[in-house]
Short mmCIF file of C-alpha atoms and ligand atoms in Angstrom, two decimals:
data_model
loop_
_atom_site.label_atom_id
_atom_site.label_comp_id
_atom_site.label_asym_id
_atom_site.label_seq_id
_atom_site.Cartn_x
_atom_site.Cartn_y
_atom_site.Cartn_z
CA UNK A 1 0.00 0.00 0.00
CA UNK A 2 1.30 3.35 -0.41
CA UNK A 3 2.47 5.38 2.10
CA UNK A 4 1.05 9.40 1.97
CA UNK A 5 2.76 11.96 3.33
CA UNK A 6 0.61 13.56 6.10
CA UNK A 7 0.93 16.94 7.40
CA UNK A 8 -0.39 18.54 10.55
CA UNK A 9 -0.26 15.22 12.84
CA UNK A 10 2.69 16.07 14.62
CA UNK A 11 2.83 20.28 14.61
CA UNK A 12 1.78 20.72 17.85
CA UNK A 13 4.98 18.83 18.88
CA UNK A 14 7.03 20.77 17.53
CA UNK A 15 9.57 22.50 20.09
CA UNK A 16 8.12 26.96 20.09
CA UNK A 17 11.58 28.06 18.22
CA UNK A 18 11.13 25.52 15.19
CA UNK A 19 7.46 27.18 14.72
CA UNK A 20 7.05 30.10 12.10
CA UNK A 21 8.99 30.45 8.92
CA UNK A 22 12.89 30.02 10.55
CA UNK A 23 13.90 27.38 7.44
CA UNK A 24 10.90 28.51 4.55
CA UNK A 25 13.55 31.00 3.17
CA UNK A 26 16.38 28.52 2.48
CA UNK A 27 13.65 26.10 1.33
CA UNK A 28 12.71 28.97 -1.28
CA UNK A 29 15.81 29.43 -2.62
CA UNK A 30 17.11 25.66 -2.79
CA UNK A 31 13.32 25.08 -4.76
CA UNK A 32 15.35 27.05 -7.23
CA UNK A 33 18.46 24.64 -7.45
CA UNK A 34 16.55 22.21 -8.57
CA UNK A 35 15.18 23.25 -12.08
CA UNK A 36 18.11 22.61 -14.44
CA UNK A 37 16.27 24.97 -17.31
CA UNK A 38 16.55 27.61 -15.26
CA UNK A 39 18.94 30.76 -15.35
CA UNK A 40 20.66 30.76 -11.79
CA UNK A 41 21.48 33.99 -9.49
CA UNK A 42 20.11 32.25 -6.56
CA UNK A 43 22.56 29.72 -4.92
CA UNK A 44 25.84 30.98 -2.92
CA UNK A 45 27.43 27.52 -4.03
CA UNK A 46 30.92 27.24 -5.34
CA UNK A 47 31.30 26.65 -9.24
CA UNK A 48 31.84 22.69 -9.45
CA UNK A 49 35.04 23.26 -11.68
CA UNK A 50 36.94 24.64 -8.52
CA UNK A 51 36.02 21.80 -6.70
CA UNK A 52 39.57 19.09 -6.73
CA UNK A 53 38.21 16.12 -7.81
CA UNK A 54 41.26 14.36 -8.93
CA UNK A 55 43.10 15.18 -6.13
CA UNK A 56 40.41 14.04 -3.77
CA UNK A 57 40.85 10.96 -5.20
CA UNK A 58 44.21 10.43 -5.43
CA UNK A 59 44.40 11.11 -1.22
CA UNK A 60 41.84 8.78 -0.48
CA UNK A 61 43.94 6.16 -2.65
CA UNK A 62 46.35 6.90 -0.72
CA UNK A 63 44.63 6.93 2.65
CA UNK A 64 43.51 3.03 1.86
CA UNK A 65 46.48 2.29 -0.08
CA UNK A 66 49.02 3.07 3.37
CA UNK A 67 47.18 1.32 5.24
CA UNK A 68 46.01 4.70 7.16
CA UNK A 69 43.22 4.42 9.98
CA UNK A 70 42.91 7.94 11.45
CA UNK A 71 41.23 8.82 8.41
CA UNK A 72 38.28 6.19 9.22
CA UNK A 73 38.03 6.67 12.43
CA UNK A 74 36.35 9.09 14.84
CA UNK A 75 38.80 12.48 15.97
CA UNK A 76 39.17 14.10 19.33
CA UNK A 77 36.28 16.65 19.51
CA UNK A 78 39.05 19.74 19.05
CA UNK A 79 40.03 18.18 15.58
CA UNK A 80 42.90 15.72 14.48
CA UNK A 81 45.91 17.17 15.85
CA UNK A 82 47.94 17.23 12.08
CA UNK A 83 44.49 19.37 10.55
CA UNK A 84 44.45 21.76 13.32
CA UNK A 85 48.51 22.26 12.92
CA UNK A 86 47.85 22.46 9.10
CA UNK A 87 44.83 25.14 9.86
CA UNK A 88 46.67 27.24 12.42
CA UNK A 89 49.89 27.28 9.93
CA UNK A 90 47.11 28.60 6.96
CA UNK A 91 45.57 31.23 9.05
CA UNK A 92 49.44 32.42 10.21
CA UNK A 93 50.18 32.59 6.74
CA UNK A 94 47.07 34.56 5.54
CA UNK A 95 46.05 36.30 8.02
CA UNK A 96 49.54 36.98 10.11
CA UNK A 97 47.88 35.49 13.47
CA UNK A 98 48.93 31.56 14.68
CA UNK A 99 46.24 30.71 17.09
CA UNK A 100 47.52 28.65 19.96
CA UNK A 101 46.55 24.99 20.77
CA UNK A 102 43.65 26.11 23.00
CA UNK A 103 42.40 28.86 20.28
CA UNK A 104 41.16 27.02 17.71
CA UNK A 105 38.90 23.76 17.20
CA UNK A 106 37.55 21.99 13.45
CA UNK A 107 34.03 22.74 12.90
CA UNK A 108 31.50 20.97 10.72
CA UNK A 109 31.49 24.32 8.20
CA UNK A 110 31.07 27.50 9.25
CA UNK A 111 27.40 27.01 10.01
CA UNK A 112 28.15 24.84 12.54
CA UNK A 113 30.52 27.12 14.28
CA UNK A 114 27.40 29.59 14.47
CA UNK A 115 25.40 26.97 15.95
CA UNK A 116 27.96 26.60 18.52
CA UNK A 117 28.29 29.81 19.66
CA UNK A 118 24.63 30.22 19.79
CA UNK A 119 24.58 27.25 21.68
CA UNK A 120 27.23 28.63 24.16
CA UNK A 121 26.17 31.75 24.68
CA UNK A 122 22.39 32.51 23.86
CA UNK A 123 19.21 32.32 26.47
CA UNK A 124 16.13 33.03 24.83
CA UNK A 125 15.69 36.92 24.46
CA UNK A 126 19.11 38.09 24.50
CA UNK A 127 20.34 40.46 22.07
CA UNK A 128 22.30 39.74 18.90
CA UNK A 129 23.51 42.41 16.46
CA UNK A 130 23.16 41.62 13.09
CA UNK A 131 24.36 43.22 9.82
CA UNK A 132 21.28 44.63 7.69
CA UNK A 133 21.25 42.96 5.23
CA UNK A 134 22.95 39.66 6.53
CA UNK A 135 23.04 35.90 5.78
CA UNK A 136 20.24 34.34 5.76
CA UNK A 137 21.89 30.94 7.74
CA UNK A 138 22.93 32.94 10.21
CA UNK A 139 19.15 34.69 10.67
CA UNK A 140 17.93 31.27 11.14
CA UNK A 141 20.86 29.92 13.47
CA UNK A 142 20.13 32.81 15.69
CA UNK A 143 16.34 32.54 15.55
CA UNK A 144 16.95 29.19 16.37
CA UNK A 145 18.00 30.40 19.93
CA UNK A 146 15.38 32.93 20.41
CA UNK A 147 17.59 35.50 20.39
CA UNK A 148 16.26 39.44 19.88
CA UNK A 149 17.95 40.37 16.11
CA UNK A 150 18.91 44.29 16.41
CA UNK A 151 19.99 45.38 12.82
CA UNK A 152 22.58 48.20 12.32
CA UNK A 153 22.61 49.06 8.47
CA UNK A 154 25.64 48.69 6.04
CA UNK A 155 26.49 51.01 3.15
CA UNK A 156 29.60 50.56 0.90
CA UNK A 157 32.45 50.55 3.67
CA UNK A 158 30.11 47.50 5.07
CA UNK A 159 28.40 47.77 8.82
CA UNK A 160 28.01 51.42 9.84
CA UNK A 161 29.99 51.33 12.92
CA UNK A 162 28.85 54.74 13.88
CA UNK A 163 25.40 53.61 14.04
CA UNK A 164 26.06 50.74 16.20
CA UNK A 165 28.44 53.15 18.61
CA UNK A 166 25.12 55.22 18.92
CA UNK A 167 22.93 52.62 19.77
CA UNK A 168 25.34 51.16 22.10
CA UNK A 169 25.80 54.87 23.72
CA UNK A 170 21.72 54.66 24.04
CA UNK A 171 22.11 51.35 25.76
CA UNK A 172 21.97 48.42 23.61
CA UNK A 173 23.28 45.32 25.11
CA UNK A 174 24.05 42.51 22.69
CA UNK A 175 25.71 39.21 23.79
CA UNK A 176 27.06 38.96 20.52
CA UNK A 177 27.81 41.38 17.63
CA UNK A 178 28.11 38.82 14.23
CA UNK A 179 29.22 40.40 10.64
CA UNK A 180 30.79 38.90 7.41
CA UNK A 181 33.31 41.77 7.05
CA UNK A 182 35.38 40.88 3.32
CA UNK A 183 32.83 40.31 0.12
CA UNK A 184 29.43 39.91 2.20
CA UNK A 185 26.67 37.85 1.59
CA UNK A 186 24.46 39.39 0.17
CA UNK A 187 25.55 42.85 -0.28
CA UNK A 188 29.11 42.05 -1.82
CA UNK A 189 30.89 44.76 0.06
CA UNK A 190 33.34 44.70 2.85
CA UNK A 191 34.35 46.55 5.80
CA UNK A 192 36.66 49.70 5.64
CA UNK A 193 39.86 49.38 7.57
CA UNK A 194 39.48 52.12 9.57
CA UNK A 195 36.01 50.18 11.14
CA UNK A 196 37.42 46.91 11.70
CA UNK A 197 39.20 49.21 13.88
CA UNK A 198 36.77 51.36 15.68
CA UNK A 199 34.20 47.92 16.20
CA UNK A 200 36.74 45.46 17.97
CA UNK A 201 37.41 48.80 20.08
CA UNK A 202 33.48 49.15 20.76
CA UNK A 203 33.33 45.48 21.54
CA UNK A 204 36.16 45.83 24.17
CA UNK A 205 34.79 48.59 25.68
CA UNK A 206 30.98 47.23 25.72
CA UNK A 207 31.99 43.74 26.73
CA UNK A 208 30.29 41.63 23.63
CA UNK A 209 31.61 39.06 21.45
CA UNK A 210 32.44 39.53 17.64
CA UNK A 211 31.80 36.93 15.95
CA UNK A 212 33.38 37.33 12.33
CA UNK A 213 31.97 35.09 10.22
CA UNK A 214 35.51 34.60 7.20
CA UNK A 215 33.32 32.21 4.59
CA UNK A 216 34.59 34.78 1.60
CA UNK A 217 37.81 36.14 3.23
CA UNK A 218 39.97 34.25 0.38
CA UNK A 219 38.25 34.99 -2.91
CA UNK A 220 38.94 38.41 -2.79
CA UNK A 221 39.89 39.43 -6.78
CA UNK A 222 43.46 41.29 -5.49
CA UNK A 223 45.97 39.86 -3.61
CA UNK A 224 45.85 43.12 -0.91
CA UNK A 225 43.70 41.61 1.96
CA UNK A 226 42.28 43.76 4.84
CA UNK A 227 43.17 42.21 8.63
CA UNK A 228 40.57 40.22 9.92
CA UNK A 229 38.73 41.58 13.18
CA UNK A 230 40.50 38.07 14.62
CA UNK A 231 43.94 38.52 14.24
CA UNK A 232 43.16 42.39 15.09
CA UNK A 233 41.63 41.20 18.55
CA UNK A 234 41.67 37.68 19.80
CA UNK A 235 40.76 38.92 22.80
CA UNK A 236 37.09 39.84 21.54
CA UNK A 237 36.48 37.82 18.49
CA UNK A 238 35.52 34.43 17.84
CA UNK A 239 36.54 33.47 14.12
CA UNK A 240 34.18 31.44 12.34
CA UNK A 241 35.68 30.20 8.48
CA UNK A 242 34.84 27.46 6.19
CA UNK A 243 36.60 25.14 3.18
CA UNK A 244 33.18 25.04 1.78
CA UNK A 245 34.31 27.45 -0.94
CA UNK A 246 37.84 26.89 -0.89
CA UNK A 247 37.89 23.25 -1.20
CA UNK A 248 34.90 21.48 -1.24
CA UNK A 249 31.84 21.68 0.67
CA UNK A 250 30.80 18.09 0.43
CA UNK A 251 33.06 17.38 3.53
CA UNK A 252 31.27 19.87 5.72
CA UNK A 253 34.63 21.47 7.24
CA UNK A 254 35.46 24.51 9.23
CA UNK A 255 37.26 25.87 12.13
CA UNK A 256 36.56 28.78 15.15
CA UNK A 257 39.29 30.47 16.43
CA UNK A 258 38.74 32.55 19.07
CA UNK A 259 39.99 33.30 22.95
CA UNK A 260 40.67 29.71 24.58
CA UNK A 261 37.68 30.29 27.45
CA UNK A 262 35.20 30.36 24.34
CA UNK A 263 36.80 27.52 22.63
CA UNK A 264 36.87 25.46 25.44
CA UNK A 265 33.00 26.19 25.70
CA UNK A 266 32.62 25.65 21.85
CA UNK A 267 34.08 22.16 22.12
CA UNK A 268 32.10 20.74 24.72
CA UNK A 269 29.32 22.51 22.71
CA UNK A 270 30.33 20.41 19.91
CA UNK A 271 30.73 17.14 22.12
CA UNK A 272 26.68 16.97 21.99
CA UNK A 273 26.31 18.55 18.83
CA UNK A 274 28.45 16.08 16.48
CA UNK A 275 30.49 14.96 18.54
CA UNK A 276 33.37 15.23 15.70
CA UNK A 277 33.54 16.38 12.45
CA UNK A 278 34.50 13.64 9.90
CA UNK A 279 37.91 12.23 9.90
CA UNK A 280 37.92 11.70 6.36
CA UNK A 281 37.28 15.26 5.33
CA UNK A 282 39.87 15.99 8.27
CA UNK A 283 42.70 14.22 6.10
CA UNK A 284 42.17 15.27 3.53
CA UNK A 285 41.87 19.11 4.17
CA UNK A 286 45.27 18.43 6.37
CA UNK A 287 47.24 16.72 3.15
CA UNK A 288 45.32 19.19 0.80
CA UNK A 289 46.89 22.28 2.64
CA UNK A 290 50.60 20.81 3.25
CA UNK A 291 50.73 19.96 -0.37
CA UNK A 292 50.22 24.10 -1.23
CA UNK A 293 47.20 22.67 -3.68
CA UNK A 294 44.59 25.15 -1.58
CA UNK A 295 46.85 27.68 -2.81
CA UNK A 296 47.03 25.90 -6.39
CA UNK A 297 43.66 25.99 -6.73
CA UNK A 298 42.47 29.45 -4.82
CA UNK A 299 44.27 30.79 -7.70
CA UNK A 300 42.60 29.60 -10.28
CA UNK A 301 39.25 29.64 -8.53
CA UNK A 302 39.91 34.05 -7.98
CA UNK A 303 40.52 34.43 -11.62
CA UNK A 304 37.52 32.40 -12.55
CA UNK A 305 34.83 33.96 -10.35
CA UNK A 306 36.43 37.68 -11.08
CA UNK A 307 35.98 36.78 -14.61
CA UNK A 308 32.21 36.00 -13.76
CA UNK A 309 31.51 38.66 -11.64
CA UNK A 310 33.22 41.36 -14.32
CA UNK A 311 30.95 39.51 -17.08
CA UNK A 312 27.95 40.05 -14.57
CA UNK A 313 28.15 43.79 -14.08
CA UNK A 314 28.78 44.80 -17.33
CA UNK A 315 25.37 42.47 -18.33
CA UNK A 316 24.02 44.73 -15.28
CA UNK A 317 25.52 48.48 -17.21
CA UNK A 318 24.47 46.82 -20.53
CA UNK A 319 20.60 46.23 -19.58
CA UNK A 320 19.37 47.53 -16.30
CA UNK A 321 17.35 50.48 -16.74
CA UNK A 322 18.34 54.00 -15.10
CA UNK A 323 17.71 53.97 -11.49
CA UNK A 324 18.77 50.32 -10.55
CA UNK A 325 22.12 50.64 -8.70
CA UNK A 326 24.17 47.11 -7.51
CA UNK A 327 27.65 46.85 -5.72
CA UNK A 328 30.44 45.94 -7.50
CA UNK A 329 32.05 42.81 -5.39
CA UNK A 330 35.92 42.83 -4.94
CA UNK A 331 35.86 39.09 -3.98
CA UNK A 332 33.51 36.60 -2.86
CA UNK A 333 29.78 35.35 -4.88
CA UNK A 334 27.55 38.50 -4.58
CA UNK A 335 26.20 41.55 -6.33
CA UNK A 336 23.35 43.51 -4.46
CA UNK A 337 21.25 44.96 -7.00
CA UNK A 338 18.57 48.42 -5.36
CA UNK A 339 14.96 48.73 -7.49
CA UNK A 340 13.13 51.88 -6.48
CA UNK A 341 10.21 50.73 -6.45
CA UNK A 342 10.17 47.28 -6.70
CA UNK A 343 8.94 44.27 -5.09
CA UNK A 344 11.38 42.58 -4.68
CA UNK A 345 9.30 38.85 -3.95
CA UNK A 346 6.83 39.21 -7.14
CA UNK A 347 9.90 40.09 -9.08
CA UNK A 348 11.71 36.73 -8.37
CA UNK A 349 8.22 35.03 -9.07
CA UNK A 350 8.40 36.47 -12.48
CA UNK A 351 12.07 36.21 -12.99
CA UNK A 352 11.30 32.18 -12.17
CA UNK A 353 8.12 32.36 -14.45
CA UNK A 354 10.88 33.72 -17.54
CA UNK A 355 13.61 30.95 -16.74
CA UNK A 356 15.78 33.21 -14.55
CA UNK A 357 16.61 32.53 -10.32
CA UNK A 358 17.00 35.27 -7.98
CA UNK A 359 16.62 35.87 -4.37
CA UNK A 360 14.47 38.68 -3.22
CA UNK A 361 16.34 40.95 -0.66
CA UNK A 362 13.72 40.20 2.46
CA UNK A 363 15.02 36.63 3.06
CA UNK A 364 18.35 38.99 4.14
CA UNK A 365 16.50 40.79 6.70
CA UNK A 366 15.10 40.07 10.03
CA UNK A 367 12.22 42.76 10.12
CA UNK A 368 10.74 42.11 6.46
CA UNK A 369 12.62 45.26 4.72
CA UNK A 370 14.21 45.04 1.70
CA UNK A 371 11.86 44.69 -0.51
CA UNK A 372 13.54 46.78 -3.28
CA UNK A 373 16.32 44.72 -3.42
CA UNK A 374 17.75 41.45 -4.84
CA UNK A 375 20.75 39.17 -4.37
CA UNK A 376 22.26 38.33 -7.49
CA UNK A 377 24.91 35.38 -7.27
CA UNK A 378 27.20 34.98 -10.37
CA UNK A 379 29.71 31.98 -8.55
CA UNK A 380 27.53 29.25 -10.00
CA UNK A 381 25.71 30.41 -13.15
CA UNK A 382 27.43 29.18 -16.77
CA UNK A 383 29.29 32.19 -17.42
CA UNK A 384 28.14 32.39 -20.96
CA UNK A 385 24.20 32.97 -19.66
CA UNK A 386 24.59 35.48 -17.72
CA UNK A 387 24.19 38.26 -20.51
CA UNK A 388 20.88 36.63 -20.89
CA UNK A 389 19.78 35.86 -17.90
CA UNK A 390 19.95 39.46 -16.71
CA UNK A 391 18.42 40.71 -20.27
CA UNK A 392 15.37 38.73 -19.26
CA UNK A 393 15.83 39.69 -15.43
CA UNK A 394 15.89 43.69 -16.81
CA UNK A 395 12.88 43.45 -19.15
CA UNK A 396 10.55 42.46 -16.06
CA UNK A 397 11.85 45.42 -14.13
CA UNK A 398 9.82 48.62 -15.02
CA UNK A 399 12.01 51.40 -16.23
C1 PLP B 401 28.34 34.05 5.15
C2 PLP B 401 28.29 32.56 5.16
N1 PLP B 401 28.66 31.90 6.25
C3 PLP B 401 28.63 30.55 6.30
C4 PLP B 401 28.19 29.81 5.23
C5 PLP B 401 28.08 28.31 5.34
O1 PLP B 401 29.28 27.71 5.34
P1 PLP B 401 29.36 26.14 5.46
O2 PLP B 401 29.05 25.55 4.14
O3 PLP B 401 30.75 25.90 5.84
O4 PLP B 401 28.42 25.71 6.55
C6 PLP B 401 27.80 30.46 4.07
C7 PLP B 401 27.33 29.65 2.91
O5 PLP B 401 26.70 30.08 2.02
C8 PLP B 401 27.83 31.86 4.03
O6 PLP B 401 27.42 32.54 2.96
#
């Protein structure tokens, strides 16, 4: 006999902070991945051609070939010693800060470092300050925990520290303070110098946690990186990164680095979350970082998505009528495009309805706004649609 789905049966169950729409707007824009016709802005994911499948290979050959069990087996909740060695080297090398032993632990991806430090530090109610607009994941991660989201805007030079000093000077309170500060999803923009600055100063002399969330740090176009707020102040920021799109994000890896007290906390946070994050993926991130092929490939992988994203705004110059303005990404997956006017949700209805995938700026937002705007993503679209996709995309927005 056939088994239907049923719905409603088991609702009431459901724990208060699942309730409500905390995972409709990743639903929404996955719906999208699936329909191959379609023209694709919508998905953050990394172009499959940067992904090292023939290396991958040849290590887990290897893995079987000598014999090797730590790469089967489960890993000390921290992370296998040689991955968090091989981690700690990378982030001295790119970002001029070694954490120490008791600084830094292997996450399952950089969403499950957020989870942790919800986890660690949020009771329901307390304050978190967000960036407006900020990643969606992170929304729901902090929703999640019931924390109170406090928005502080952005504009080109990324969160507008000013307004936050203001709002802290009027007596906002926030446990935690978490921003994407290089190539931001979704507005594409990154954080002057000069704020990085002034914000680890306001968290030291407010007492919250930054929680600086790295996932586009290393596809920046140039080779001139900004410090991280990290390796400015590891006494006040907790690190959260990812491999997702630097190597591959089909072994779920990360890291937090952060002052030892939180990491200690984050690992026995982790001890009931996971438990470990997979050996496997471990090894091969380890061997995959010693060999300099991250480097190899990071490369390759800036020149290809610069390509895309130049090919992207000049399809935006080419056919967006007067009045649409976008940001013009130095790194990472995103352009942020403004419609006066528009609305934002019908428009990706319609965009859908013509063969083309965007994500409608509200999903970015935790109060509803952004309704005139749109996250464009040009990492994983064929390069050679994208002229098209956004001449369709511009002949549904009125002029
Ligand atoms: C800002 C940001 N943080 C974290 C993540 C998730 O990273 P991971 O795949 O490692 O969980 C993403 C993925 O899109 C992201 O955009």
């Amino acid at each position: 006999m056939a088994v239907t789905p049923e719905t409603g049966r088991f609702e009431h169950l459901f724990a208060e902070r699942t309730r409500g729409d905390v995972g409709e707007g990743i639903a929404f824009v996955l719906g999208f991945l699936g329909r191959p016709d379609l023209i694709s802005f919508a998905g953050g994911f990394p172009d499959p051609l940067t992904f090292p499948r023939e290396r991958a290979s040849q290590l887990l050959e290897e893995f079987a070939a000598t014999g090797e069990s730590t790469a089967f087996q489960y890993t000390p909740t921290r992370g296998l010693a040689g991955t968090l060695d091989a981690v700690a080297g990378r982030l001295e090398a790119v970002q001029g800060r070694r954490p120490a032993d008791d600084e830094l632990l292997i996450t399952s991806g950089g969403i499950e470092g957020l989870e942790l430090v919800c986890k660690t530090f949020l009771d329901r109610g307390d304050t978190v300050v967000i960036e407006a607009p900020t990643y969606l994941g992170a929304i729901m991660a902090f929703r999640g925990f019931e924390a109170e989201l406090v928005a502080v805007p952005m504009d080109e030079d990324g969160l507008q520290v000013d307004e936050l000093d203001r709002a802290l000077a009027a007596g906002l309170a926030p446990k935690l303070l978490y921003t994407i500060p290089d190539h931001q999803n979704p507005a594409g923009v990154s954080l002057s110098a000069e704020r990085r600055l002034a914000l680890v100063e306001l968290a030291r002399r407010y007492g919250f946690l930054v929680v600086e969330d790295v996932a586009y740090r290393e596809l920046r176009f140039d080779d001139d990186p900004l410090p991280s707020l990290w390796s400015l102040a590891p006494d006040v920021v907790v690190q959260a990164g990812t491999t997702s799109k630097t190597f591959l994000p089909g072994v779920r890896l990360g890291w937090a680095a952060g002052p030892a007290e939180v990491t200690a906390q984050l690992v026995s946070a982790k001890q009931n979350t996971d438990q470990c994050s997979g050996a496997l993926g471990q090894r091969m991130l380890e061997e995959y970082i010693r060999r300099g092929w991250i480097d190899e490939q990071l490369a390759k992988s800036r020149v290809l998505y610069r390509q895309k994203c130049e090919t992207l705004l000049a399809a935006l110059a080419r056919w967006m009528p007067d009045g649409v303005h976008w940001t013009r990404a130095e790194g990472g997956f995103f352009s942020w495009l403004t419609i006066p006017g528009a609305d934002a949700t019908d428009l990706a209805a319609r965009a859908a309805e013509a063969g083309v995938g965007i994500v409608p700026g509200a999903l970015f937002y935790s109060d509803g706004s952004g309704g005139e705007n749109v996250r464009l993503s040009f990492s994983m679209v064929d390069e050679a649609l994208i002229d098209e996709g956004i001449e369709r995309l511009a002949g549904l927005v009125a002029p």
